[in-house]
Short mmCIF file of C-alpha atoms in Angstrom, two decimals:
data_model
loop_
_atom_site.label_atom_id
_atom_site.label_comp_id
_atom_site.label_asym_id
_atom_site.label_seq_id
_atom_site.Cartn_x
_atom_site.Cartn_y
_atom_site.Cartn_z
CA ASP B 1207 -10.30 10.48 -4.61
CA ALA B 1208 -12.31 8.21 -6.93
CA LYS B 1209 -13.55 4.93 -6.10
CA THR B 1210 -12.88 1.73 -8.18
CA THR B 1211 -14.31 -1.32 -8.98
CA GLN B 1212 -12.51 -4.35 -9.77
CA PRO B 1213 -13.76 -8.02 -9.87
CA PRO B 1214 -12.90 -10.16 -6.40
CA SER B 1215 -11.29 -12.70 -8.00
CA MET B 1216 -9.62 -14.38 -11.54
CA ASP B 1217 -7.96 -17.07 -12.27
CA CYS B 1218 -5.10 -17.44 -14.94
CA ALA B 1219 -2.87 -20.28 -16.82
CA GLU B 1220 0.62 -20.25 -16.07
CA GLY B 1221 2.61 -18.89 -18.94
CA ARG B 1222 -0.84 -17.01 -20.41
CA ALA B 1223 -1.24 -13.01 -20.05
CA ALA B 1224 -3.30 -11.90 -17.00
CA ASN B 1225 -5.89 -9.36 -17.75
CA LEU B 1226 -6.97 -7.49 -14.25
CA PRO B 1227 -9.95 -4.90 -15.25
CA CYS B 1228 -10.62 -1.85 -13.06
CA ASN B 1229 -13.71 0.65 -13.22
CA HIS B 1230 -12.88 4.05 -12.01
CA SER B 1231 -15.98 6.03 -13.95
CA THR B 1232 -15.74 8.97 -11.54
CA ILE B 1233 -12.30 9.40 -12.12
CA SER B 1234 -11.19 13.43 -12.22
CA GLY B 1235 -8.80 14.80 -14.80
CA ASN B 1236 -5.62 15.17 -12.36
CA GLU B 1237 -6.08 11.79 -10.87
CA TYR B 1238 -3.88 8.95 -11.58
CA VAL B 1239 -4.64 5.06 -11.96
CA TYR B 1240 -2.11 3.22 -9.80
CA TRP B 1241 -1.80 -0.59 -9.59
CA TYR B 1242 -0.29 -2.27 -6.60
CA ARG B 1243 -0.33 -6.03 -5.92
CA GLN B 1244 0.21 -7.69 -2.37
CA ILE B 1245 1.36 -11.32 -1.91
CA HIS B 1246 0.31 -13.03 1.05
CA SER B 1247 1.83 -11.61 4.40
CA GLN B 1248 3.66 -9.04 2.42
CA GLY B 1249 3.67 -5.22 2.07
CA PRO B 1250 2.10 -4.09 -1.31
CA GLN B 1251 4.18 -3.81 -4.32
CA TYR B 1252 4.17 -0.70 -6.69
CA ILE B 1253 3.61 -2.12 -10.11
CA ILE B 1254 2.69 0.68 -12.64
CA HIS B 1255 0.79 4.04 -12.77
CA GLY B 1256 -0.86 6.45 -15.75
CA LEU B 1257 -2.28 9.06 -16.34
CA LYS B 1258 -4.32 8.90 -19.68
CA ASN B 1259 -1.58 7.32 -21.78
CA ASN B 1260 -0.97 3.48 -22.00
CA GLU B 1261 2.33 2.67 -20.05
CA THR B 1262 4.51 -0.46 -20.08
CA ASN B 1263 7.23 -1.29 -17.89
CA GLU B 1264 9.23 -4.56 -17.01
CA MET B 1265 6.38 -5.84 -14.65
CA ALA B 1266 3.40 -5.26 -16.81
CA SER B 1267 0.97 -3.03 -19.14
CA LEU B 1268 -1.50 -0.43 -18.20
CA ILE B 1269 -3.97 0.16 -20.53
CA ILE B 1270 -6.60 3.08 -19.93
CA THR B 1271 -9.41 3.84 -22.16
CA GLU B 1272 -9.72 7.26 -23.89
CA ASP B 1273 -12.37 8.29 -21.43
CA ARG B 1274 -10.20 7.62 -18.86
CA LYS B 1275 -13.28 5.63 -16.92
CA SER B 1276 -11.63 2.07 -16.71
CA SER B 1277 -8.18 0.62 -17.18
CA THR B 1278 -6.63 -3.06 -17.73
CA LEU B 1279 -3.60 -4.14 -16.17
CA ILE B 1280 -1.87 -6.67 -18.25
CA LEU B 1281 0.87 -9.40 -16.87
CA PRO B 1282 2.12 -10.81 -20.19
CA HIS B 1283 3.12 -14.02 -18.93
CA ALA B 1284 1.71 -14.88 -15.58
CA THR B 1285 3.68 -17.24 -13.18
CA LEU B 1286 2.82 -18.75 -10.05
CA ARG B 1287 4.88 -16.13 -8.22
CA ASP B 1288 2.41 -13.49 -9.74
CA THR B 1289 -0.51 -14.81 -7.70
CA ALA B 1290 -1.72 -11.83 -5.26
CA VAL B 1291 -4.34 -9.43 -4.83
CA TYR B 1292 -3.94 -6.60 -6.97
CA TYR B 1293 -5.49 -2.94 -6.07
CA CYS B 1294 -6.59 -0.46 -8.55
CA ILE B 1295 -5.92 3.02 -6.95
CA VAL B 1296 -6.69 6.31 -8.29
CA ARG B 1297 -5.18 9.15 -6.60
CA VAL B 1298 -4.89 13.08 -7.17
CA ALA B 1299 -1.52 14.10 -8.26
CA GLY B 1300 0.72 15.34 -5.65
CA SER B 1301 0.54 19.01 -4.43
CA GLY B 1302 1.08 18.61 -0.64
CA ALA B 1303 1.09 15.66 2.03
CA GLY B 1304 -2.60 14.65 2.12
CA SER B 1305 -2.96 14.28 -1.76
CA TYR B 1306 -0.31 11.69 -1.67
CA GLN B 1307 -3.05 9.20 0.71
CA LEU B 1308 -3.83 5.58 -1.10
CA THR B 1309 -7.20 4.60 -0.45
CA PHE B 1310 -7.06 0.20 -0.61
CA GLY B 1311 -10.42 -1.47 -1.81
CA LYS B 1312 -10.47 -5.15 -1.84
CA GLY B 1313 -8.59 -5.42 -5.04
CA THR B 1314 -8.83 -8.55 -7.17
CA LYS B 1315 -7.68 -12.21 -5.61
CA LEU B 1316 -5.55 -13.50 -8.71
CA SER B 1317 -4.81 -17.16 -8.72
CA VAL B 1318 -2.34 -18.32 -11.32
CA ILE B 1319 -2.84 -22.09 -11.98
CA PRO B 1320 -0.24 -24.65 -13.46
CA GLY M 74 16.09 1.44 -6.02
CA ALA M 75 12.96 2.73 -3.86
CA VAL M 76 13.44 0.19 -0.92
CA VAL M 77 11.78 0.77 2.10
CA SER M 78 12.71 -1.53 5.44
CA GLN M 79 10.92 -2.29 8.69
CA HIS M 80 12.04 -3.81 11.84
CA PRO M 81 11.22 -6.14 13.52
CA SER M 82 9.15 -8.14 11.00
CA ARG M 83 7.45 -9.91 13.46
CA VAL M 84 7.10 -9.61 17.17
CA ILE M 85 5.27 -11.25 19.95
CA CYS M 86 4.66 -9.40 23.22
CA LYS M 87 2.75 -9.43 26.79
CA SER M 88 -0.23 -7.29 26.97
CA GLY M 89 0.39 -4.04 28.76
CA THR M 90 3.86 -3.55 26.80
CA SER M 91 4.96 -1.25 24.25
CA VAL M 92 6.11 -2.05 20.83
CA LYS M 93 8.18 0.26 18.61
CA ILE M 94 8.41 -0.55 15.11
CA GLU M 95 10.90 1.36 12.94
CA CYS M 96 10.42 2.18 9.01
CA ARG M 97 13.40 3.35 6.97
CA SER M 98 13.66 4.55 3.55
CA LEU M 99 17.12 3.03 2.45
CA ASP M 100 17.99 4.61 -0.83
CA PHE M 101 15.71 7.85 -1.11
CA GLN M 102 14.32 10.44 0.98
CA ALA M 103 10.94 10.74 2.08
CA THR M 104 9.12 13.66 3.36
CA THR M 105 5.97 11.68 3.97
CA MET M 106 5.66 8.36 5.30
CA PHE M 107 2.55 6.57 6.07
CA TRP M 108 1.24 3.93 8.71
CA TYR M 109 -1.17 1.25 7.62
CA ARG M 110 -2.92 -1.39 9.46
CA GLN M 111 -4.06 -4.68 8.02
CA PHE M 112 -6.48 -7.22 9.84
CA PRO M 113 -6.72 -10.66 8.47
CA LYS M 114 -8.28 -11.30 5.10
CA LYS M 115 -9.11 -7.11 4.80
CA SER M 116 -7.55 -4.31 3.22
CA LEU M 117 -5.26 -1.86 4.19
CA MET M 118 -6.52 1.08 6.66
CA LEU M 119 -4.40 4.01 6.56
CA MET M 120 -3.84 5.13 10.10
CA ALA M 121 -1.64 8.09 10.04
CA THR M 122 0.42 10.37 7.84
CA SER M 123 3.81 11.17 9.01
CA ASN M 124 5.58 14.28 7.94
CA GLU M 125 9.20 14.93 8.70
CA GLY M 126 9.77 17.15 11.56
CA SER M 127 6.19 17.84 12.32
CA LYS M 128 3.16 16.07 14.37
CA ALA M 129 1.83 13.07 12.85
CA THR M 130 -2.04 13.12 11.29
CA TYR M 131 -4.04 10.52 12.45
CA GLU M 132 -7.01 8.91 10.90
CA GLN M 133 -10.50 9.09 12.45
CA GLY M 134 -10.60 6.73 14.91
CA VAL M 135 -7.05 6.14 15.66
CA GLU M 136 -5.82 7.08 19.35
CA LYS M 137 -3.01 9.54 18.95
CA ASP M 138 -1.90 8.61 22.25
CA LYS M 139 -1.64 5.04 21.52
CA PHE M 140 -0.22 4.89 18.53
CA LEU M 141 2.87 7.11 18.75
CA ILE M 142 4.52 8.27 15.45
CA ASN M 143 7.94 9.92 14.96
CA HIS M 144 9.54 11.27 11.98
CA ALA M 145 12.73 12.46 12.92
CA SER M 146 14.58 12.32 9.82
CA LEU M 147 13.88 12.12 6.21
CA THR M 148 14.75 8.37 6.20
CA LEU M 149 13.11 7.32 9.61
CA SER M 150 9.68 6.90 10.88
CA THR M 151 8.66 4.82 13.93
CA LEU M 152 5.45 3.65 15.30
CA THR M 153 4.99 2.82 19.20
CA VAL M 154 2.18 0.86 20.14
CA THR M 155 1.74 1.87 23.60
CA SER M 156 0.07 -0.33 26.34
CA ALA M 157 -0.57 -3.28 23.65
CA HIS M 158 -3.47 -5.36 24.20
CA PRO M 159 -4.68 -8.52 22.12
CA GLU M 160 -6.88 -6.24 19.78
CA ASP M 161 -4.00 -4.32 18.72
CA SER M 162 -2.88 -7.86 17.28
CA SER M 163 -2.21 -7.10 13.33
CA PHE M 164 -0.08 -6.59 10.59
CA TYR M 165 1.41 -2.94 10.63
CA ILE M 166 2.77 -1.56 7.27
CA CYS M 167 4.66 1.48 6.35
CA SER M 168 4.93 3.39 3.18
CA ALA M 169 7.17 6.50 1.90
CA ASN M 170 6.53 8.56 -0.95
CA MET M 171 9.31 9.22 -3.44
CA ALA M 172 9.58 13.00 -4.96
CA THR M 173 8.16 11.24 -7.94
CA ASP M 174 5.15 10.93 -6.40
CA THR M 175 4.96 6.99 -6.12
CA GLN M 176 4.38 5.56 -2.68
CA TYR M 177 6.89 2.27 -1.78
CA PHE M 178 5.69 -0.12 0.91
CA GLY M 179 7.85 -1.83 3.39
CA PRO M 180 7.46 -5.27 4.08
CA GLY M 181 5.36 -5.21 7.18
CA THR M 182 5.60 -6.11 11.09
CA ARG M 183 3.36 -8.86 12.42
CA LEU M 184 2.43 -7.73 15.84
CA THR M 185 1.04 -10.53 18.21
CA VAL M 186 -0.03 -9.47 21.88
CA LEU M 187 -0.60 -12.18 24.27
#
């Protein structure tokens, strides 16, 4: 799976949009971009994923550049409960058990400030 | 939907004893489950991939005789830490794959070996 690069930490004011960047310049055509977050002492929580189109759900929006070499996770109105470590992961589309593996990097620690 | 549970959430045991951790997918069937370990201030590290009805696949450096994994049904996988020692103290997290290819995580089990 391709590697990703994320800033180690970011701050965001409560109520403002949080924009978390991720670089995945070596991504392959059959690799998805997944975003998870981990709140302290909990298991990771799935947020969103995409292949090449922008995606939106009730939690966030995912913007993937046309060349697919980078993406941005957007939390439209950050709250204190969004303080967590956010992981951007690229992963090959499933075709067998091994291809479902997720490799976690260090992620971005997002701190939402009152 | 897509809920994964773990039991227990926290366990303290004496050195030399064995500890079993259960991972259940509550509202979906998971042919593949994964076990991760996370040390303080570190990212998740994959320990093994568990397929229903077959032997688990362990990552390099993970002792299969120490970390016994059983995946007896499509909704249950267990991890047994045998002859636990203080260095096995960690946060153990399981995950399960839905048919949609998305991986969902349990809340984690904090193991402390005295």
